[in-house]
Amino acid sequence: MTIYKAHNFIFVTLFLIAMLAFQNATAIDLPLLGGKPKLNVEFSGNSYENLLRPLIEDLLKKNYLDRKNADFELSTGKSARIDKEAIEKLLRSEGFYSAKIKYEIIEDEAYFNIEPDEPYLIKNASIESSLENLPSVEDMELKKGERFRAEGLLNAISSIKKHIEKHHCLWEISVDYDATINHSDKAARIVINVEGSNVADFGSISFEGNDTIKESYLLPKIGFKEGGCFKRSEIEKARLNLFETGLVSGVETTLQKNSDNIVDVKFDITERKHKTVKLGGGVSSDEGGILSAGWEHRNIFGKAWKLQSDAKISELYRTANTELFIPSFLSPKQTLNLSAEISEENLEAFNSVGISMSAGLERKISKHLTGSIGSRLNITRVDEDGNGQEETFGLLSFPLAFTYDRRDNILDSKKGWSVNAEIAPFIDTLDTGTGFVKTTVGASAYHTFERAKFKPTFALRGAVGSINGQNTDDIPIAERFFAGGGGSVRGYGFQKLGPLDVDIPTGGRSFTEMSLESRLRFTQKWGGVVFLDAGNAYDDITPDFDEGVRWAYGAGVRYYTDFAPLRFDMAFPLERREGIDDGFQFYISIGQAF
């Protein structure tokens, strides 16, 4: 009982630390960065404090760190004068042109008093140009009556340039502005001047530096053709397309316009190394040690065909697989995937040896949406009861999947969300009476509070699954759903959630999983996590919540590398089952939990 209370005390303490990240401070204290000076900021008058305090605090922190990293010291008075000028510039950029800033030095600390006054508003904004089909200022950040912000003006100019580059075939584009500030009525009048000349077309397209990449593969990636309307936006899009092949590390473009307004384009490419040897590993209390190794060649035949072989070894399983990816298969947006795998599993639920072969076609439907369809043959010999009585299955499946992914980073997501769904009908080729349909749906979402202390990221994940068409006992155990473990519900043993035969997992026909994390960033390299996991597997084809959901909580440490964070988590089960669940589980691996 004492241990249980201690675990709860740890969890509540970490949770309170996470919540403290959102409390506003009245002063910027930097004890972990050297301690002095301590910069204090107060607001007076019609203050607009909620708007301006985070901006000013970020500015003062940056100035302090810049001076510290430059390895020279200034007097507090000199530093305060520099900071005062920076604050004045910041306030003007936010539309506060009549702000008053005072400071005083007390016991080697700078105290700032800021009276922003009322912000200057946009009274009129217009675009003057001989070009047609230009965006309206009302569609940008220059609406009448809004605060006149430098960022809004620069964003408007950038939007106009991008619009022209996308919709006009012009070699020369000029966008500038005139801004008139009227202090008597605290107003701004803006005129954006847009000019363009020399309508042009694309000429020849050539490449340099592609020593091992065939030009016949690169040309379709460019997206424009000789004789087409010259648009600068197409050049940048082509560069991004070349980077997305994964074969190049640098792309420089040279544009040459002749007297007939024909623009020749040359892409100077720097190739990446196309071969990689991979070594990895991890440790967890339920799966033991995990070792992995792999080899990858990303440019077979000079056409970006990718061949990769991987092997994994742990106390519970051994696998080896080889995959071949053929891009632009029948369409620039499609990739053909051929794979083969051999595996051996020694689990509490069953022992198995198998070989599988699959072929799949993946299509990029839009920027964020991907779909795939394929077929897979999995021949497996299974010993379910551990008594040496083996059964062989020859499962043929036809998976159809969709993924919508708006995450900013797969290994360390800070914002965005993703949804994935897969449905796969199965037929046992060795037993025509066995057939079922397996469906899974998953989603995750992320949001980071950049201005809060420790920049907390809140991450949420959920998943559900169902198998329809057979009773549980008639479904091969290797295809049933299990829950529990590092990639499922932390705090419980691997596959230990769901139906049990005494204390041996038997799997089910449905499952649910949920995870909630608060990820904190203490320094550039170190961070922490508190989390809550829940889930279970069920015998019915839909989750039976009368059987309950198992909960667990925990905390972890993150060490951030240039590639991905290293993860160490400890998790504790709630309502621990006697003789089945351990007091805690720990996990060490690369990348966030989800």
XYZ file of C-alpha atoms in Angstrom:
594
model
C 0.000 0.000 0.000
C 2.882 2.349 0.802
C 4.411 1.743 -2.638
C 1.092 2.489 -4.340
C 0.818 5.833 -2.493
C 4.418 6.706 -3.363
C 3.740 6.088 -7.033
C 0.715 8.356 -6.889
C 2.748 11.046 -5.128
C 5.358 10.933 -7.911
C 2.689 11.149 -10.599
C 0.893 14.091 -8.948
C 4.189 15.919 -8.419
C 5.189 15.561 -12.068
C 1.711 16.590 -13.186
C 1.923 19.772 -11.067
C 5.297 20.566 -12.621
C 3.702 20.308 -16.050
C 0.875 22.632 -15.032
C 3.285 25.199 -13.596
C 4.667 25.572 -17.101
C 1.600 27.668 -17.958
C 1.816 30.191 -15.122
C 2.768 33.744 -16.098
C 5.820 35.223 -14.415
C 6.202 38.881 -13.470
C 9.946 38.688 -13.916
C 12.372 36.764 -16.068
C 14.636 34.750 -13.777
C 17.521 32.938 -15.431
C 19.247 31.092 -12.569
C 20.070 28.037 -14.702
C 21.800 30.233 -17.264
C 24.084 32.203 -15.012
C 21.668 33.996 -12.693
C 22.306 37.694 -13.435
C 21.019 40.094 -14.518
C 17.432 39.511 -13.431
C 15.209 41.489 -15.814
C 11.932 42.786 -14.413
C 9.076 44.070 -16.578
C 6.043 46.051 -15.418
C 3.190 47.532 -17.453
C 1.150 50.646 -16.777
C -1.670 52.554 -18.416
C -3.841 50.807 -21.003
C -1.237 48.109 -20.915
C -2.032 45.372 -23.505
C 0.068 43.258 -21.155
C -1.315 39.874 -22.205
C -0.350 40.620 -25.814
C 3.063 42.180 -25.269
C 4.541 40.487 -22.194
C 5.381 37.142 -23.921
C 6.997 38.987 -26.852
C 9.094 41.242 -24.631
C 10.151 38.418 -22.328
C 11.270 36.315 -25.304
C 13.228 39.312 -26.631
C 14.987 39.954 -23.320
C 15.829 36.281 -22.904
C 17.305 36.201 -26.398
C 19.370 39.355 -25.791
C 20.673 37.949 -22.517
C 21.672 34.635 -24.098
C 23.271 36.384 -27.086
C 25.463 38.426 -24.761
C 26.291 35.363 -22.688
C 27.195 33.245 -25.739
C 29.310 36.085 -27.194
C 31.520 35.699 -24.109
C 31.706 39.377 -23.168
C 30.187 41.283 -20.274
C 28.430 44.643 -20.248
C 27.459 46.757 -17.307
C 23.848 46.444 -16.228
C 23.251 50.032 -17.362
C 24.685 49.427 -20.830
C 22.706 46.189 -21.204
C 19.509 47.952 -20.107
C 19.988 50.727 -22.693
C 20.455 48.132 -25.443
C 17.378 46.247 -24.236
C 15.330 49.478 -24.115
C 16.133 50.206 -27.780
C 15.228 46.628 -28.721
C 11.902 46.879 -26.867
C 11.088 50.170 -28.637
C 11.765 48.544 -32.009
C 9.625 45.542 -31.077
C 6.719 47.736 -29.973
C 6.847 49.749 -33.196
C 6.777 46.519 -35.199
C 3.597 45.585 -33.291
C 1.949 48.964 -34.022
C 2.706 50.783 -30.740
C 4.448 53.865 -32.118
C 3.736 56.149 -29.132
C 4.838 53.737 -26.402
C 6.879 55.058 -23.489
C 9.625 52.966 -21.902
C 11.488 53.781 -18.712
C 14.008 51.802 -16.740
C 16.034 52.074 -13.569
C 18.859 50.083 -12.069
C 18.390 48.884 -8.492
C 21.053 46.687 -6.891
C 22.492 45.679 -10.265
C 19.092 44.686 -11.649
C 17.232 46.410 -14.493
C 13.566 47.308 -13.908
C 11.532 48.253 -16.998
C 8.257 50.158 -16.958
C 6.306 50.033 -20.221
C 3.333 52.214 -21.150
C 2.299 51.015 -24.623
C -0.498 53.569 -25.227
C -3.018 52.745 -27.987
C -1.794 50.881 -31.101
C -1.835 52.525 -34.538
C -4.521 51.114 -36.828
C -4.666 50.645 -40.587
C -6.843 53.393 -42.060
C -6.357 52.464 -45.700
C -4.415 49.839 -47.671
C -4.312 49.415 -51.448
C -2.376 47.792 -54.302
C -1.286 49.820 -57.339
C -0.346 47.763 -60.405
C -0.935 47.363 -64.109
C -1.170 43.592 -63.628
C -4.503 41.818 -63.427
C -5.604 38.934 -61.216
C -3.920 40.157 -58.027
C -5.126 39.284 -54.512
C -7.105 41.807 -52.494
C -5.571 43.418 -49.428
C -8.765 42.426 -47.602
C -7.691 38.797 -48.036
C -4.378 39.471 -46.297
C -3.267 40.887 -42.937
C -3.906 44.534 -43.930
C -7.602 44.939 -43.212
C -8.927 48.378 -42.333
C -9.168 48.922 -38.575
C -6.625 46.255 -37.651
C -3.379 46.918 -35.830
C -0.560 47.997 -38.169
C 2.083 45.327 -37.722
C 5.370 45.031 -39.607
C 4.952 41.249 -39.811
C 1.513 41.667 -41.392
C 2.908 44.021 -44.047
C 5.834 41.726 -44.857
C 3.501 38.717 -45.029
C 1.253 40.611 -47.445
C 4.204 41.448 -49.703
C 5.356 37.828 -49.602
C 1.836 36.607 -50.459
C 1.640 38.970 -53.442
C 5.028 37.790 -54.748
C 4.037 34.147 -54.405
C 0.721 34.831 -56.133
C 2.442 36.505 -59.087
C 5.064 33.757 -59.342
C 2.280 31.159 -59.424
C -0.162 32.855 -61.809
C 1.942 35.108 -64.091
C 4.615 34.171 -66.643
C 6.969 37.043 -65.761
C 10.740 37.145 -65.715
C 10.951 40.321 -63.609
C 8.770 41.062 -60.579
C 8.982 44.130 -58.317
C 6.944 44.589 -55.121
C 7.582 47.493 -52.736
C 5.477 49.688 -50.474
C 4.928 53.185 -49.107
C 3.671 53.454 -45.514
C 2.567 56.793 -44.059
C 2.236 57.078 -40.284
C -0.126 59.774 -38.953
C 0.606 60.360 -35.276
C -2.314 62.723 -34.691
C -4.981 60.060 -35.322
C -2.732 57.049 -34.657
C -3.300 55.647 -38.158
C -1.321 54.139 -41.047
C -1.906 54.366 -44.790
C -0.251 51.738 -46.977
C 0.259 51.560 -50.725
C 1.823 48.407 -52.213
C 3.372 48.950 -55.658
C 3.546 45.918 -57.954
C 5.285 45.825 -61.325
C 6.214 43.005 -63.713
C 7.784 42.764 -67.161
C 9.065 40.343 -69.815
C 6.588 37.495 -70.347
C 8.745 34.354 -70.714
C 8.594 30.619 -71.474
C 10.685 27.687 -70.261
C 13.512 26.613 -72.548
C 15.868 23.656 -72.207
C 16.160 21.671 -68.965
C 19.522 20.173 -68.002
C 21.241 18.543 -65.024
C 24.774 18.485 -63.634
C 26.246 16.435 -60.804
C 23.902 13.462 -61.255
C 26.742 10.948 -61.567
C 24.699 7.875 -60.604
C 21.115 9.101 -61.041
C 19.668 8.746 -64.519
C 18.251 11.854 -66.169
C 15.266 9.822 -67.355
C 14.290 9.445 -63.675
C 14.875 13.109 -62.789
C 12.999 14.766 -65.677
C 9.476 13.653 -64.633
C 10.173 15.037 -61.147
C 10.647 18.568 -62.484
C 6.967 19.155 -63.150
C 7.326 21.593 -66.067
C 8.317 21.099 -69.699
C 10.189 22.982 -72.375
C 7.911 25.540 -74.017
C 5.672 25.933 -70.992
C 4.814 29.232 -69.307
C 7.742 30.393 -67.147
C 6.721 30.572 -63.498
C 9.224 31.008 -60.692
C 7.015 28.998 -58.348
C 7.577 25.973 -60.630
C 11.333 26.255 -60.080
C 11.018 26.020 -56.304
C 8.487 23.195 -56.608
C 10.941 21.294 -58.832
C 13.728 21.725 -56.240
C 11.464 20.335 -53.509
C 10.512 17.391 -55.730
C 14.190 16.564 -56.234
C 14.856 16.713 -52.488
C 11.874 14.432 -51.825
C 13.495 11.664 -53.878
C 15.904 11.207 -50.972
C 18.788 10.939 -53.429
C 20.156 14.484 -53.289
C 21.483 16.708 -50.516
C 21.730 19.911 -52.528
C 20.074 21.491 -55.575
C 21.186 24.790 -57.118
C 19.412 26.326 -60.113
C 20.812 28.512 -62.883
C 18.399 30.482 -65.072
C 19.550 31.876 -68.403
C 17.157 34.116 -70.416
C 17.881 34.813 -74.063
C 16.692 37.679 -76.242
C 13.481 35.830 -77.165
C 12.487 35.629 -73.483
C 13.176 31.889 -73.412
C 14.543 30.757 -70.026
C 16.915 27.776 -69.935
C 17.042 25.995 -66.569
C 20.000 24.027 -65.219
C 19.849 22.010 -61.999
C 23.224 21.467 -60.307
C 22.765 18.426 -58.056
C 24.789 17.182 -55.106
C 24.098 13.478 -54.591
C 23.686 11.876 -51.190
C 25.359 8.626 -50.302
C 22.939 5.951 -51.443
C 23.939 3.087 -49.145
C 23.397 2.827 -45.400
C 24.236 0.255 -42.734
C 21.955 0.469 -39.691
C 22.477 -0.785 -36.151
C 20.037 -0.268 -33.315
C 18.661 -1.642 -30.107
C 16.406 -1.174 -27.142
C 15.588 -2.614 -23.740
C 12.304 -3.158 -21.933
C 11.356 -5.102 -18.828
C 8.723 -7.178 -20.655
C 10.528 -7.907 -23.952
C 14.122 -7.854 -22.737
C 16.914 -6.694 -25.017
C 16.288 -5.957 -28.702
C 19.014 -5.793 -31.345
C 18.443 -4.704 -34.923
C 20.633 -4.420 -38.008
C 19.951 -3.439 -41.587
C 21.361 -2.516 -44.962
C 19.805 -0.160 -47.491
C 20.527 0.888 -51.086
C 18.358 3.798 -52.255
C 19.402 4.050 -55.904
C 19.257 0.643 -57.573
C 19.677 0.961 -61.378
C 20.032 4.742 -61.030
C 16.218 5.070 -60.808
C 15.742 5.461 -57.037
C 14.666 1.843 -56.589
C 15.233 1.081 -52.918
C 16.345 -2.301 -51.599
C 16.522 -2.804 -47.857
C 17.150 -5.796 -45.608
C 16.530 -5.790 -41.863
C 16.897 -8.254 -39.014
C 15.704 -8.068 -35.405
C 16.519 -10.335 -32.484
C 14.997 -10.320 -29.007
C 14.123 -12.819 -26.311
C 10.625 -13.121 -27.796
C 11.138 -13.081 -31.563
C 13.570 -13.196 -34.464
C 12.762 -11.725 -37.878
C 14.527 -11.078 -41.166
C 12.953 -9.311 -44.114
C 13.860 -7.826 -47.486
C 11.854 -5.157 -49.321
C 12.109 -3.613 -52.769
C 10.456 -0.266 -53.465
C 9.926 0.774 -57.088
C 8.903 4.463 -57.336
C 6.841 5.989 -60.162
C 5.296 2.602 -60.928
C 2.795 3.250 -63.756
C 2.382 6.786 -62.348
C 4.701 9.382 -60.772
C 2.552 9.225 -57.632
C 2.720 5.448 -57.142
C 5.246 3.116 -55.525
C 5.299 -0.679 -55.860
C 6.463 -2.561 -52.771
C 7.622 -6.207 -52.900
C 8.692 -7.934 -49.691
C 9.561 -11.268 -48.134
C 10.015 -12.155 -44.466
C 10.849 -15.083 -42.239
C 10.047 -15.003 -38.532
C 10.113 -17.023 -35.334
C 8.151 -16.063 -32.198
C 8.356 -17.564 -28.729
C 5.603 -15.823 -26.790
C 3.581 -16.725 -23.736
C 0.490 -16.903 -25.957
C 1.999 -19.110 -28.678
C 5.104 -20.230 -30.539
C 5.320 -19.851 -34.314
C 7.580 -20.086 -37.346
C 6.508 -18.415 -40.565
C 7.361 -17.069 -43.974
C 5.458 -14.351 -45.785
C 5.495 -12.650 -49.176
C 3.615 -9.532 -50.176
C 3.091 -7.055 -52.991
C 1.515 -3.640 -52.510
C 0.844 -0.495 -54.477
C 0.962 2.835 -52.630
C -0.399 6.045 -54.136
C 0.113 9.639 -52.998
C -3.433 10.949 -53.374
C -2.688 14.441 -52.062
C -0.042 16.243 -50.024
C -1.191 14.570 -46.804
C -3.304 11.627 -47.960
C -1.807 8.262 -48.962
C -3.635 5.092 -49.988
C -2.394 1.551 -50.536
C -3.722 -1.796 -51.693
C -1.984 -5.138 -51.877
C -1.889 -8.847 -51.209
C 0.020 -10.932 -48.689
C 0.565 -14.662 -48.265
C 1.632 -15.761 -44.797
C 2.419 -19.449 -44.180
C 2.788 -20.083 -40.454
C 3.234 -23.112 -38.220
C 1.776 -22.377 -34.781
C 1.921 -24.160 -31.428
C -0.812 -22.387 -29.446
C -0.947 -24.452 -26.268
C 2.766 -25.128 -25.930
C 2.137 -28.877 -25.974
C 3.901 -29.556 -29.267
C 0.672 -29.929 -31.245
C 1.284 -27.650 -34.206
C -1.158 -26.284 -36.766
C -0.237 -24.793 -40.139
C -2.039 -21.846 -41.727
C -1.700 -20.389 -45.209
C -3.374 -17.001 -44.838
C -3.932 -14.920 -47.972
C -4.985 -11.328 -47.244
C -5.786 -8.231 -49.310
C -5.158 -5.118 -47.178
C -6.576 -1.735 -48.159
C -5.244 1.230 -46.156
C -5.445 5.009 -45.999
C -3.307 7.456 -44.023
C -3.895 11.185 -43.580
C -0.796 12.684 -41.970
C -0.285 16.330 -40.991
C 2.451 15.765 -38.391
C 5.535 17.969 -38.508
C 7.957 15.171 -37.546
C 7.355 11.426 -37.482
C 9.901 10.631 -34.741
C 9.266 13.696 -32.556
C 5.923 15.299 -33.409
C 5.235 18.723 -31.883
C 2.165 19.735 -33.837
C -0.344 18.308 -36.267
C -2.356 15.118 -36.364
C -2.726 11.886 -38.292
C -5.419 9.288 -38.961
C -4.933 5.812 -40.401
C -7.335 3.023 -41.253
C -6.872 -0.478 -42.677
C -9.285 -3.229 -43.641
C -8.025 -6.648 -44.739
C -10.055 -9.737 -45.680
C -8.257 -13.039 -44.869
C -8.661 -16.479 -46.436
C -6.889 -19.615 -45.217
C -5.679 -21.330 -48.388
C -5.145 -24.556 -46.423
C -8.644 -24.537 -44.951
C -11.317 -23.077 -47.234
C -13.746 -22.807 -44.319
C -11.673 -20.159 -42.531
C -12.191 -16.540 -43.526
C -12.459 -13.266 -41.613
C -12.072 -9.487 -41.998
C -9.675 -7.497 -39.837
C -10.174 -3.749 -39.366
C -8.066 -1.215 -37.445
C -8.357 2.560 -37.053
C -5.869 4.822 -35.282
C -5.374 8.540 -34.730
C -2.942 10.866 -32.958
C -2.784 14.624 -32.322
C -0.109 17.006 -31.029
C 0.015 20.616 -29.865
C 2.944 22.565 -28.419
C 2.646 25.736 -26.338
C 5.770 27.489 -27.612
C 5.511 30.482 -25.286
C 4.907 28.510 -22.100
C 7.651 27.485 -19.727
C 9.375 24.254 -20.828
C 7.410 24.439 -24.133
C 5.032 21.584 -23.221
C 3.721 19.359 -25.976
C 0.430 17.570 -25.365
C 0.131 14.348 -27.351
C -2.946 12.145 -27.652
C -3.237 8.739 -29.326
C -6.113 6.322 -29.783
C -6.701 3.049 -31.659
C -9.474 0.489 -32.069
C -9.717 -2.777 -33.966
C -12.179 -5.529 -34.800
C -12.175 -8.982 -36.432
C -15.407 -10.177 -37.992
C -16.381 -13.472 -39.580
C -15.206 -16.217 -37.193
C -15.339 -17.193 -33.548
C -12.208 -16.325 -31.598
C -11.003 -19.948 -31.432
C -11.290 -20.276 -35.236
C -9.051 -17.279 -35.899
C -5.327 -18.115 -35.996
C -3.877 -16.822 -32.751
C -1.134 -14.879 -34.515
C -3.829 -12.718 -36.153
C -5.856 -12.013 -32.995
C -5.587 -8.717 -31.142
C -3.446 -8.358 -28.033
C -2.817 -5.331 -25.811
C -0.122 -4.375 -23.344
C 3.535 -3.447 -23.704
C 5.716 -0.590 -24.884
C 3.898 0.038 -28.150
C 0.468 -0.460 -26.629
C -0.409 0.118 -22.950
C 2.763 0.801 -20.976
C 2.886 -0.560 -17.436
C 1.536 -3.983 -18.392
C 3.473 -6.958 -19.710
C 3.779 -7.657 -23.422
C 0.357 -8.889 -24.681
C -0.853 -9.370 -21.068
C -4.113 -7.441 -21.502
C -7.225 -9.178 -22.777
C -8.624 -12.706 -22.506
C -6.481 -15.073 -20.437
C -6.324 -18.844 -19.987
C -5.300 -18.820 -16.315
C -2.418 -16.339 -16.843
C -1.647 -17.057 -20.519
C -2.932 -14.495 -23.103
C -5.234 -15.959 -25.752
C -6.015 -12.819 -27.756
C -9.345 -11.389 -28.814
C -11.432 -10.110 -31.692
C -11.314 -6.419 -30.721
C -9.172 -3.969 -28.805
C -8.937 -0.352 -27.663
C -5.890 1.744 -26.788
C -5.433 5.339 -25.614
C -2.423 7.384 -24.530
C -2.087 10.953 -23.233
C 1.336 12.538 -22.755
C 2.677 15.874 -21.557
C 6.184 16.355 -22.963
C 8.368 19.044 -21.409
C 11.612 20.464 -22.831
C 13.938 21.514 -19.980
C 17.014 22.284 -22.087
C 18.073 21.862 -25.692
C 19.115 18.264 -24.979
C 16.988 17.138 -22.031
C 13.269 16.749 -21.542
C 10.702 14.857 -19.524
C 7.333 13.206 -19.973
C 4.352 12.301 -17.803
C 1.760 10.012 -19.338
C -1.449 8.072 -18.890
C -2.174 4.912 -20.928
C -5.300 2.793 -21.165
C -6.589 -0.146 -23.185
C -7.662 -3.773 -23.355
C -8.423 -6.629 -25.756
C -11.835 -8.320 -25.857
C -13.333 -11.624 -26.970
C -16.268 -9.948 -28.776
C -15.994 -8.342 -32.224
C -16.618 -4.943 -30.609
C -15.000 -3.687 -27.397
C -16.993 -4.803 -24.353
C -16.425 -2.062 -21.816
C -18.227 -4.098 -19.181
C -14.997 -6.102 -19.091
C -13.208 -2.898 -18.194
C -10.309 -0.821 -19.461
C -6.904 -1.197 -17.858
C -5.115 2.039 -16.885
C -1.473 2.824 -16.229
C 0.540 5.962 -15.530
C 4.169 6.862 -15.610
C 6.981 9.277 -16.347
C 10.050 9.359 -18.509
C 13.194 11.171 -19.596
C 14.130 12.267 -23.118
C 17.605 12.996 -24.456
C 17.352 14.801 -27.780
C 19.834 13.970 -30.529
C 20.031 15.471 -34.014
C 18.222 12.425 -35.374
C 15.572 11.525 -32.791
C 15.042 11.563 -29.025
C 16.288 8.705 -26.871
C 13.465 7.508 -24.626
C 13.458 6.074 -21.090
C 10.003 5.461 -19.593
C 8.797 3.888 -16.366
C 5.117 2.912 -16.107
C 2.984 1.602 -13.254
C -0.266 -0.378 -13.640
C -3.350 0.731 -11.781
C -5.449 -2.052 -10.205
C -2.551 -4.492 -10.456
C -3.647 -8.121 -10.966
C -2.070 -10.454 -8.464
C 0.266 -12.992 -10.081
C -0.076 -11.407 -13.532
C 1.148 -7.792 -13.445
C 4.523 -6.625 -12.163
C 4.823 -3.499 -10.050
C 6.308 -1.507 -12.935
C 7.688 -1.774 -16.452
C 10.504 0.230 -18.071
C 11.285 0.948 -21.726
C 14.413 2.275 -23.470
C 14.288 3.003 -27.202
C 14.699 5.600 -29.956
C 11.886 8.016 -30.806
C 8.825 9.125 -28.894
C 6.304 6.506 -27.763
C 3.961 7.741 -30.514
